[in-house]
């Protein structure tokens, strides 16, 4: 992706508050100590697969109010139309706000949006809103060719996982991905596949196929705001990760998310840059093979960790994969927080003038860029380190609770060791990719 900043942020190995070997050893020790404490202090399932929390009736009434839902849907539809104006009629320059909107506000911004507000993207999603408008115009709500319940269960989130890999390819590999012609083609493919599929198969197709909604919904499982027994509820996010439903294909979603983020970090290493520049093979081929290899590597190691639990397959495989969600969030924060802060502000400024005609529609065109803490690279590096390690510690905790629910008493500790080894590998790999020169 060609933007004004490298995607993995501003920190570097030289900015770390401690020597790099000490950071890696310390991170591994933190995971081992966390697992040891859990093994002795958390011997039985505490939540037994039951979600719970503090119901909030007033907030539930607000969230369920028709005017509130329509207002959010209108905001999402307006953003879709406004950036569409920039996409189809704006100037073909990197200053066009559609690039920052797609690559920063949507892709990166979905993480804080979903953590702060829960599954709000389901209401904001413009394609879901457009489908509902078409239903009001006479399109069958269940679709022209509705699928059976068994087909929906088998389909799960696999189409969305493929879409995430596709977007990762656009963002990290696609030549000229910061040109309008390329982005228009991908925009059309997204609309046709998601909205066209919803017309054929019904609204459930949006949840199954839209990579952005699947991403947002997956991250939202770690939010403190959730629906429990119909109420908007303040919950323990770790408990909710352990007790909420994992749709079929959750493992594929987290594999795609973690694999693309890891490949993004890998492309910034000196080995990758040197190898691709001196090779006679096209850079696009290198990028495609590298992206697929990283996604397959993440999927294979995750499968090995889960298989170590014993005969865990089918729904249980997706349940255990929920332990990777905090790791995905940690990687996203570590790699993209700097990008969101700086390029997010730049996008806000340029959104006032989508056509490059000197407009100031939202009064943001004259704003400046605030560096906040980014003027001190060591702070950025510390945030990245804490995000990586914190995400893995949360993942170990979730995996431990889920293992207590799924494993027989005789294997509740030993059965977790392969998954612990995988998480240690992810931690070391993440730190190396993030802070490698």
Tab-separated table of C-alpha atoms in Angstrom:
chain	number	residue	atom	x	y	z
A	1	UNK	CA	0.000	0.000	0.000
A	2	UNK	CA	1.466	3.303	-1.023
A	3	UNK	CA	0.712	5.969	1.545
A	4	UNK	CA	2.847	8.621	3.142
A	5	UNK	CA	3.852	6.380	6.045
A	6	UNK	CA	5.007	2.775	6.412
A	7	UNK	CA	2.105	0.688	7.617
A	8	UNK	CA	3.825	-0.723	10.663
A	9	UNK	CA	4.194	2.699	12.254
A	10	UNK	CA	7.067	4.799	13.483
A	11	UNK	CA	8.772	2.637	16.078
A	12	UNK	CA	11.986	0.720	15.416
A	13	UNK	CA	14.350	-1.608	17.208
A	14	UNK	CA	16.489	1.385	18.173
A	15	UNK	CA	13.486	3.055	19.835
A	16	UNK	CA	12.750	0.157	22.191
A	17	UNK	CA	12.959	1.059	25.890
A	18	UNK	CA	15.023	-2.125	26.459
A	19	UNK	CA	17.547	-4.136	24.395
A	20	UNK	CA	15.730	-6.238	21.792
A	21	UNK	CA	16.900	-9.675	23.109
A	22	UNK	CA	15.736	-8.695	26.587
A	23	UNK	CA	12.344	-7.668	25.175
A	24	UNK	CA	11.841	-11.049	23.450
A	25	UNK	CA	13.002	-13.044	26.487
A	26	UNK	CA	10.832	-10.915	28.769
A	27	UNK	CA	7.765	-11.383	26.559
A	28	UNK	CA	8.219	-15.165	26.531
A	29	UNK	CA	8.650	-15.178	30.320
A	30	UNK	CA	5.445	-13.162	30.724
A	31	UNK	CA	3.510	-15.767	28.733
A	32	UNK	CA	5.054	-18.679	30.631
A	33	UNK	CA	4.403	-17.080	34.014
A	34	UNK	CA	0.829	-16.242	32.985
A	35	UNK	CA	0.215	-19.836	31.959
A	36	UNK	CA	1.798	-21.139	35.160
A	37	UNK	CA	-0.391	-18.935	37.333
A	38	UNK	CA	-3.497	-19.984	35.412
A	39	UNK	CA	-2.578	-23.672	35.654
A	40	UNK	CA	-2.457	-23.536	39.451
A	41	UNK	CA	-5.020	-20.820	40.271
A	42	UNK	CA	-7.632	-21.480	37.560
A	43	UNK	CA	-8.222	-25.223	37.606
A	44	UNK	CA	-11.941	-25.284	36.731
A	45	UNK	CA	-14.058	-23.362	34.262
A	46	UNK	CA	-15.268	-20.163	35.869
A	47	UNK	CA	-17.952	-19.301	33.347
A	48	UNK	CA	-19.018	-22.699	31.958
A	49	UNK	CA	-19.869	-21.228	28.603
A	50	UNK	CA	-22.519	-18.828	29.965
A	51	UNK	CA	-22.368	-15.137	28.946
A	52	UNK	CA	-23.262	-12.623	31.627
A	53	UNK	CA	-22.839	-8.981	32.558
A	54	UNK	CA	-24.671	-5.896	33.777
A	55	UNK	CA	-27.817	-5.161	31.715
A	56	UNK	CA	-28.348	-1.518	30.776
A	57	UNK	CA	-32.060	-0.941	30.060
A	58	UNK	CA	-31.750	2.766	29.176
A	59	UNK	CA	-28.940	2.109	26.698
A	60	UNK	CA	-30.897	-0.818	25.260
A	61	UNK	CA	-33.899	1.423	24.593
A	62	UNK	CA	-31.646	3.946	22.884
A	63	UNK	CA	-29.890	1.302	20.772
A	64	UNK	CA	-33.228	-0.241	19.764
A	65	UNK	CA	-34.911	3.067	18.943
A	66	UNK	CA	-35.881	3.179	15.292
A	67	UNK	CA	-34.684	6.775	14.904
A	68	UNK	CA	-31.241	5.904	16.325
A	69	UNK	CA	-30.760	2.927	14.017
A	70	UNK	CA	-31.936	4.909	11.018
A	71	UNK	CA	-29.609	7.766	11.941
A	72	UNK	CA	-26.597	5.429	12.066
A	73	UNK	CA	-27.618	3.751	8.817
A	74	UNK	CA	-27.948	7.170	7.196
A	75	UNK	CA	-24.470	8.148	8.384
A	76	UNK	CA	-23.023	4.983	6.862
A	77	UNK	CA	-24.881	5.528	3.593
A	78	UNK	CA	-23.804	9.169	3.425
A	79	UNK	CA	-20.143	8.210	3.976
A	80	UNK	CA	-20.506	5.619	1.219
A	81	UNK	CA	-21.940	8.196	-1.188
A	82	UNK	CA	-19.465	10.964	-0.244
A	83	UNK	CA	-16.401	8.777	-0.731
A	84	UNK	CA	-18.015	7.378	-3.873
A	85	UNK	CA	-18.050	10.942	-5.176
A	86	UNK	CA	-14.293	11.135	-4.588
A	87	UNK	CA	-13.772	7.687	-6.097
A	88	UNK	CA	-15.634	8.259	-9.356
A	89	UNK	CA	-15.242	12.001	-9.913
A	90	UNK	CA	-12.229	13.037	-7.813
A	91	UNK	CA	-8.660	13.634	-8.924
A	92	UNK	CA	-6.380	10.625	-9.378
A	93	UNK	CA	-3.845	11.662	-6.745
A	94	UNK	CA	-2.780	10.196	-3.410
A	95	UNK	CA	-4.345	13.267	-1.782
A	96	UNK	CA	-7.781	11.988	-2.849
A	97	UNK	CA	-9.535	11.130	0.453
A	98	UNK	CA	-10.918	7.841	-0.851
A	99	UNK	CA	-7.526	6.140	-0.377
A	100	UNK	CA	-7.237	7.192	3.252
A	101	UNK	CA	-10.886	6.348	3.837
A	102	UNK	CA	-10.532	2.805	2.480
A	103	UNK	CA	-7.044	1.914	3.712
A	104	UNK	CA	-7.070	3.815	7.015
A	105	UNK	CA	-10.506	4.827	8.252
A	106	UNK	CA	-12.261	1.603	7.290
A	107	UNK	CA	-9.500	-1.015	7.489
A	108	UNK	CA	-7.674	0.317	10.532
A	109	UNK	CA	-10.507	2.303	12.101
A	110	UNK	CA	-12.725	-0.773	12.375
A	111	UNK	CA	-10.641	-1.932	15.342
A	112	UNK	CA	-11.209	1.040	17.702
A	113	UNK	CA	-14.775	1.479	16.392
A	114	UNK	CA	-15.659	-2.123	17.217
A	115	UNK	CA	-13.870	-2.131	20.568
A	116	UNK	CA	-15.485	1.122	21.706
A	117	UNK	CA	-19.002	0.591	20.359
A	118	UNK	CA	-19.382	-3.147	19.867
A	119	UNK	CA	-20.905	-4.488	16.626
A	120	UNK	CA	-21.914	-1.005	15.422
A	121	UNK	CA	-20.690	-1.697	11.882
A	122	UNK	CA	-23.683	-3.970	11.273
A	123	UNK	CA	-25.889	-0.871	11.517
A	124	UNK	CA	-23.467	1.448	9.699
A	125	UNK	CA	-22.731	-0.979	6.846
A	126	UNK	CA	-24.005	0.793	3.689
A	127	UNK	CA	-24.437	-2.424	1.704
A	128	UNK	CA	-26.720	-3.845	4.381
A	129	UNK	CA	-28.712	-0.593	4.307
A	130	UNK	CA	-28.941	-0.642	0.503
A	131	UNK	CA	-30.226	-4.213	0.605
A	132	UNK	CA	-32.943	-3.258	3.072
A	133	UNK	CA	-33.963	-0.399	0.791
A	134	UNK	CA	-34.219	-2.858	-2.091
A	135	UNK	CA	-36.352	-5.146	0.067
A	136	UNK	CA	-38.732	-2.253	0.661
A	137	UNK	CA	-38.844	-1.797	-3.106
A	138	UNK	CA	-40.013	-5.379	-3.638
A	139	UNK	CA	-36.912	-7.641	-3.614
A	140	UNK	CA	-37.688	-10.770	-1.522
A	141	UNK	CA	-36.140	-10.452	1.944
A	142	UNK	CA	-35.151	-14.134	1.903
A	143	UNK	CA	-33.501	-13.707	-1.524
A	144	UNK	CA	-34.332	-14.868	-5.008
A	145	UNK	CA	-32.590	-18.215	-4.381
A	146	UNK	CA	-32.642	-18.772	-0.593
A	147	UNK	CA	-30.217	-21.264	0.904
A	148	UNK	CA	-31.138	-24.020	3.351
A	149	UNK	CA	-30.180	-23.708	7.047
A	150	UNK	CA	-27.595	-26.462	6.557
A	151	UNK	CA	-26.025	-24.598	3.647
A	152	UNK	CA	-25.771	-21.437	5.747
A	153	UNK	CA	-24.068	-23.349	8.553
A	154	UNK	CA	-21.533	-24.871	6.171
A	155	UNK	CA	-20.921	-21.533	4.466
A	156	UNK	CA	-20.189	-19.746	7.724
A	157	UNK	CA	-17.692	-16.907	7.331
A	158	UNK	CA	-15.496	-18.558	4.701
A	159	UNK	CA	-16.434	-16.108	1.883
A	160	UNK	CA	-15.548	-13.182	4.152
A	161	UNK	CA	-12.191	-14.790	5.000
A	162	UNK	CA	-11.391	-15.014	1.289
A	163	UNK	CA	-12.422	-11.375	0.949
A	164	UNK	CA	-10.001	-10.397	3.727
A	165	UNK	CA	-7.135	-12.098	1.921
A	166	UNK	CA	-8.221	-10.320	-1.261
A	167	UNK	CA	-8.228	-6.942	0.443
A	168	UNK	CA	-4.828	-7.736	1.934
A	169	UNK	CA	-3.564	-8.438	-1.574
A	170	UNK	CA	-4.969	-5.106	-2.790
A	171	UNK	CA	-3.434	-3.245	0.128
A	172	UNK	CA	-0.010	-4.887	0.149
A	173	UNK	CA	0.646	-6.376	-3.308
A	174	UNK	CA	-1.556	-4.870	-6.009
A	175	UNK	CA	0.475	-2.576	-8.311
A	176	UNK	CA	-0.825	1.014	-8.431
A	177	UNK	CA	-3.222	0.412	-5.563
A	178	UNK	CA	-3.221	4.163	-4.912
A	179	UNK	CA	-4.767	4.920	-8.314
A	180	UNK	CA	-8.474	5.406	-8.876
A	181	UNK	CA	-8.708	2.868	-11.684
A	182	UNK	CA	-7.540	0.013	-9.475
A	183	UNK	CA	-9.677	1.032	-6.504
A	184	UNK	CA	-12.763	1.424	-8.689
A	185	UNK	CA	-12.425	-2.158	-9.910
A	186	UNK	CA	-12.165	-3.522	-6.384
A	187	UNK	CA	-15.027	-1.295	-5.195
A	188	UNK	CA	-17.260	-2.681	-7.936
A	189	UNK	CA	-16.266	-6.253	-7.090
A	190	UNK	CA	-17.093	-5.662	-3.403
A	191	UNK	CA	-20.514	-4.165	-4.167
A	192	UNK	CA	-21.458	-6.794	-6.749
A	193	UNK	CA	-20.356	-9.787	-4.656
A	194	UNK	CA	-21.862	-8.613	-1.358
A	195	UNK	CA	-24.974	-6.711	-2.459
A	196	UNK	CA	-25.625	-8.968	-5.462
A	197	UNK	CA	-25.263	-12.035	-3.248
A	198	UNK	CA	-27.698	-10.544	-0.716
A	199	UNK	CA	-30.251	-10.058	-3.500
A	200	UNK	CA	-29.863	-13.716	-4.474
A	201	UNK	CA	-29.525	-15.371	-1.066
A	202	UNK	CA	-30.940	-12.893	1.455
A	203	UNK	CA	-29.472	-10.524	4.037
A	204	UNK	CA	-27.557	-13.291	5.837
A	205	UNK	CA	-25.189	-13.250	2.870
A	206	UNK	CA	-23.844	-9.858	4.026
A	207	UNK	CA	-22.628	-11.314	7.324
A	208	UNK	CA	-21.181	-14.327	5.507
A	209	UNK	CA	-19.374	-12.494	2.705
A	210	UNK	CA	-18.601	-8.880	3.591
A	211	UNK	CA	-14.960	-8.865	4.769
A	212	UNK	CA	-15.339	-5.557	6.611
A	213	UNK	CA	-18.426	-6.610	8.554
A	214	UNK	CA	-16.846	-9.969	9.390
A	215	UNK	CA	-13.687	-8.194	10.577
A	216	UNK	CA	-15.646	-5.686	12.655
A	217	UNK	CA	-17.908	-8.333	14.181
A	218	UNK	CA	-14.936	-10.505	15.112
A	219	UNK	CA	-13.124	-7.641	16.837
A	220	UNK	CA	-16.363	-6.519	18.517
A	221	UNK	CA	-16.449	-9.776	20.467
A	222	UNK	CA	-13.725	-8.203	22.649
A	223	UNK	CA	-15.783	-5.069	23.370
A	224	UNK	CA	-17.265	-4.344	26.795
A	225	UNK	CA	-20.646	-3.643	25.119
A	226	UNK	CA	-22.567	-6.737	24.060
A	227	UNK	CA	-26.067	-8.081	23.566
A	228	UNK	CA	-26.845	-10.648	26.260
A	229	UNK	CA	-30.342	-12.114	26.358
A	230	UNK	CA	-31.602	-9.180	24.313
A	231	UNK	CA	-30.178	-6.447	26.548
A	232	UNK	CA	-27.253	-4.144	25.831
A	233	UNK	CA	-24.929	-5.323	28.578
A	234	UNK	CA	-21.654	-4.209	30.142
A	235	UNK	CA	-19.533	-7.362	30.118
A	236	UNK	CA	-16.123	-8.714	30.962
A	237	UNK	CA	-14.623	-8.899	27.424
A	238	UNK	CA	-12.502	-11.949	28.285
A	239	UNK	CA	-15.589	-13.781	29.500
A	240	UNK	CA	-17.498	-12.778	26.388
A	241	UNK	CA	-14.729	-14.088	24.127
A	242	UNK	CA	-14.950	-17.393	25.986
A	243	UNK	CA	-18.737	-17.681	25.995
A	244	UNK	CA	-20.000	-16.016	22.801
A	245	UNK	CA	-20.792	-18.012	19.687
A	246	UNK	CA	-18.046	-18.645	17.134
A	247	UNK	CA	-19.572	-18.915	13.648
A	248	UNK	CA	-18.284	-21.548	11.256
A	249	UNK	CA	-15.112	-20.235	9.645
A	250	UNK	CA	-13.954	-18.135	12.615
A	251	UNK	CA	-10.590	-19.900	12.381
A	252	UNK	CA	-10.305	-18.802	8.728
A	253	UNK	CA	-11.118	-15.188	9.630
A	254	UNK	CA	-8.476	-14.913	12.346
A	255	UNK	CA	-5.960	-16.712	10.110
A	256	UNK	CA	-6.562	-14.222	7.286
A	257	UNK	CA	-6.350	-11.222	9.617
A	258	UNK	CA	-3.237	-12.358	11.439
A	259	UNK	CA	-1.551	-13.605	8.268
A	260	UNK	CA	-2.043	-10.372	6.303
A	261	UNK	CA	-0.865	-8.234	9.224
A	262	UNK	CA	2.207	-10.436	9.701
A	263	UNK	CA	2.992	-10.224	5.992
A	264	UNK	CA	2.718	-6.451	6.182
A	265	UNK	CA	5.404	-6.444	8.856
A	266	UNK	CA	7.504	-8.950	6.915
A	267	UNK	CA	7.588	-6.715	3.822
A	268	UNK	CA	9.318	-4.062	5.907
A	269	UNK	CA	12.281	-6.257	6.843
A	270	UNK	CA	15.634	-5.680	5.198
A	271	UNK	CA	15.731	-9.311	4.009
A	272	UNK	CA	12.463	-8.953	2.096
A	273	UNK	CA	13.398	-5.614	0.558
A	274	UNK	CA	16.846	-6.864	-0.484
A	275	UNK	CA	15.535	-10.157	-1.872
A	276	UNK	CA	12.679	-8.710	-3.913
A	277	UNK	CA	14.801	-5.900	-5.319
A	278	UNK	CA	17.627	-8.175	-6.461
A	279	UNK	CA	15.410	-10.973	-7.766
A	280	UNK	CA	14.556	-11.329	-11.422
A	281	UNK	CA	10.968	-12.277	-10.563
A	282	UNK	CA	8.204	-9.641	-10.675
A	283	UNK	CA	7.489	-7.915	-7.385
A	284	UNK	CA	3.801	-8.804	-7.723
A	285	UNK	CA	4.646	-12.503	-7.862
A	286	UNK	CA	6.874	-12.193	-4.809
A	287	UNK	CA	4.143	-10.366	-2.953
A	288	UNK	CA	1.418	-12.830	-3.912
A	289	UNK	CA	3.466	-15.865	-2.928
A	290	UNK	CA	4.638	-14.185	0.268
A	291	UNK	CA	1.124	-13.231	1.331
A	292	UNK	CA	-0.262	-16.704	0.664
A	293	UNK	CA	2.705	-18.325	2.415
A	294	UNK	CA	2.226	-16.182	5.520
A	295	UNK	CA	-1.502	-16.881	5.689
A	296	UNK	CA	-0.865	-20.616	5.247
A	297	UNK	CA	1.855	-20.519	7.902
A	298	UNK	CA	-0.471	-18.892	10.413
A	299	UNK	CA	-3.250	-21.353	9.565
A	300	UNK	CA	-0.961	-24.372	9.813
A	301	UNK	CA	0.525	-23.366	13.174
A	302	UNK	CA	-2.920	-22.560	14.542
A	303	UNK	CA	-4.141	-25.989	13.412
A	304	UNK	CA	-1.167	-27.673	15.099
A	305	UNK	CA	-1.861	-25.827	18.343
A	306	UNK	CA	-5.533	-26.729	18.303
A	307	UNK	CA	-4.845	-30.337	17.308
A	308	UNK	CA	-2.627	-30.619	20.346
A	309	UNK	CA	-5.774	-30.348	22.437
A	310	UNK	CA	-6.855	-33.721	21.096
A	311	UNK	CA	-9.742	-34.529	18.781
A	312	UNK	CA	-10.913	-30.965	18.448
A	313	UNK	CA	-12.576	-30.318	15.116
A	314	UNK	CA	-15.620	-28.697	13.550
A	315	UNK	CA	-17.370	-26.219	15.885
A	316	UNK	CA	-14.770	-26.694	18.627
A	317	UNK	CA	-12.010	-25.664	16.232
A	318	UNK	CA	-13.785	-22.339	15.707
A	319	UNK	CA	-14.367	-21.997	19.450
A	320	UNK	CA	-10.651	-22.362	20.237
A	321	UNK	CA	-9.805	-19.949	17.418
A	322	UNK	CA	-11.506	-17.233	19.486
A	323	UNK	CA	-8.347	-17.170	21.619
A	324	UNK	CA	-6.517	-15.627	18.644
A	325	UNK	CA	-8.866	-12.599	18.505
A	326	UNK	CA	-6.938	-10.653	21.217
A	327	UNK	CA	-3.732	-11.409	19.305
A	328	UNK	CA	-5.258	-10.024	16.103
A	329	UNK	CA	-6.250	-6.863	17.973
A	330	UNK	CA	-2.794	-6.533	19.508
A	331	UNK	CA	-1.117	-6.897	16.117
A	332	UNK	CA	-3.487	-4.346	14.569
A	333	UNK	CA	-2.760	-1.781	17.295
A	334	UNK	CA	0.985	-2.388	17.137
A	335	UNK	CA	1.217	-2.146	13.347
A	336	UNK	CA	-1.349	0.487	12.484
A	337	UNK	CA	-1.917	2.887	15.391
A	338	UNK	CA	0.613	5.403	14.088
A	339	UNK	CA	-0.924	5.189	10.633
A	340	UNK	CA	-4.407	5.780	12.032
A	341	UNK	CA	-3.329	8.816	14.023
A	342	UNK	CA	-1.437	10.574	11.226
A	343	UNK	CA	-3.114	9.451	8.003
A	344	UNK	CA	-6.494	9.428	9.735
A	345	UNK	CA	-6.118	13.154	10.401
A	346	UNK	CA	-4.914	13.754	6.858
A	347	UNK	CA	-7.966	11.945	5.515
A	348	UNK	CA	-10.268	14.020	7.709
A	349	UNK	CA	-8.731	17.177	6.259
A	350	UNK	CA	-9.069	16.034	2.654
A	351	UNK	CA	-12.642	14.728	3.064
A	352	UNK	CA	-13.884	18.309	3.030
A	353	UNK	CA	-12.760	18.554	-0.599
A	354	UNK	CA	-13.469	15.194	-2.306
A	355	UNK	CA	-13.165	16.590	-5.842
A	356	UNK	CA	-10.072	18.731	-5.288
A	357	UNK	CA	-11.963	21.932	-6.100
A	358	UNK	CA	-11.093	23.908	-2.989
A	359	UNK	CA	-14.208	22.985	-0.977
A	360	UNK	CA	-14.356	23.045	2.814
A	361	UNK	CA	-17.607	21.134	3.268
A	362	UNK	CA	-17.010	20.005	6.868
A	363	UNK	CA	-14.745	22.839	7.985
A	364	UNK	CA	-11.712	20.546	8.245
A	365	UNK	CA	-9.709	21.700	5.216
A	366	UNK	CA	-7.665	24.183	7.232
A	367	UNK	CA	-6.835	21.844	10.106
A	368	UNK	CA	-3.256	20.792	10.813
A	369	UNK	CA	-1.719	17.451	11.760
A	370	UNK	CA	-1.290	16.823	15.486
A	371	UNK	CA	1.533	14.368	16.182
A	372	UNK	CA	0.354	13.699	19.748
A	373	UNK	CA	2.785	11.195	21.332
A	374	UNK	CA	4.374	10.314	17.992
A	375	UNK	CA	7.003	13.008	18.435
A	376	UNK	CA	8.599	10.588	20.923
A	377	UNK	CA	9.312	7.337	19.036
A	378	UNK	CA	10.127	5.478	22.252
A	379	UNK	CA	6.526	5.931	23.404
A	380	UNK	CA	5.293	4.486	20.127
A	381	UNK	CA	7.638	1.520	20.501
A	382	UNK	CA	6.446	0.933	24.066
A	383	UNK	CA	2.787	0.996	22.944
A	384	UNK	CA	3.596	-1.499	20.183
A	385	UNK	CA	5.380	-3.796	22.630
A	386	UNK	CA	2.535	-3.667	25.157
A	387	UNK	CA	-0.039	-4.326	22.434
A	388	UNK	CA	1.774	-7.435	21.196
A	389	UNK	CA	2.455	-8.905	24.646
A	390	UNK	CA	-0.911	-7.869	26.104
A	391	UNK	CA	-2.803	-9.427	23.212
A	392	UNK	CA	-0.961	-12.712	23.678
A	393	UNK	CA	-1.511	-12.770	27.451
A	394	UNK	CA	-5.249	-12.243	26.863
A	395	UNK	CA	-5.121	-15.007	24.253
A	396	UNK	CA	-3.508	-17.404	26.736
A	397	UNK	CA	-6.252	-16.615	29.261
A	398	UNK	CA	-9.048	-17.222	26.743
A	399	UNK	CA	-7.431	-20.437	25.494
A	400	UNK	CA	-7.084	-21.669	29.083
A	401	UNK	CA	-10.754	-21.137	29.929
A	402	UNK	CA	-11.915	-22.696	26.665
A	403	UNK	CA	-9.630	-25.692	27.195
A	404	UNK	CA	-11.102	-26.265	30.645
A	405	UNK	CA	-14.534	-26.475	29.011
A	406	UNK	CA	-13.467	-28.815	26.187
A	407	UNK	CA	-10.751	-31.083	27.605
A	408	UNK	CA	-11.097	-34.011	30.030
A	409	UNK	CA	-9.762	-33.396	33.508
A	410	UNK	CA	-6.646	-35.502	32.912
A	411	UNK	CA	-5.474	-33.348	29.973
A	412	UNK	CA	-6.547	-29.849	30.974
A	413	UNK	CA	-2.977	-28.663	31.473
A	414	UNK	CA	-0.865	-30.844	29.206
A	415	UNK	CA	-3.332	-30.441	26.345
A	416	UNK	CA	-2.764	-26.688	26.328
A	417	UNK	CA	1.004	-26.859	25.882
A	418	UNK	CA	0.981	-27.019	22.035
A	419	UNK	CA	-1.269	-23.946	21.857
A	420	UNK	CA	0.977	-22.153	24.350
A	421	UNK	CA	3.985	-22.962	22.152
A	422	UNK	CA	2.152	-21.529	19.124
A	423	UNK	CA	1.367	-18.317	21.000
A	424	UNK	CA	4.979	-17.979	22.107
A	425	UNK	CA	5.986	-18.391	18.466
A	426	UNK	CA	3.485	-15.714	17.419
A	427	UNK	CA	4.840	-13.384	20.105
A	428	UNK	CA	8.470	-13.791	19.063
A	429	UNK	CA	7.588	-13.586	15.399
A	430	UNK	CA	5.475	-10.486	15.911
A	431	UNK	CA	8.201	-8.685	17.835
A	432	UNK	CA	10.856	-9.629	15.285
A	433	UNK	CA	8.736	-8.438	12.366
A	434	UNK	CA	7.689	-5.257	14.150
A	435	UNK	CA	11.131	-4.170	15.328
A	436	UNK	CA	13.428	-5.768	12.775
A	437	UNK	CA	15.722	-3.334	10.904
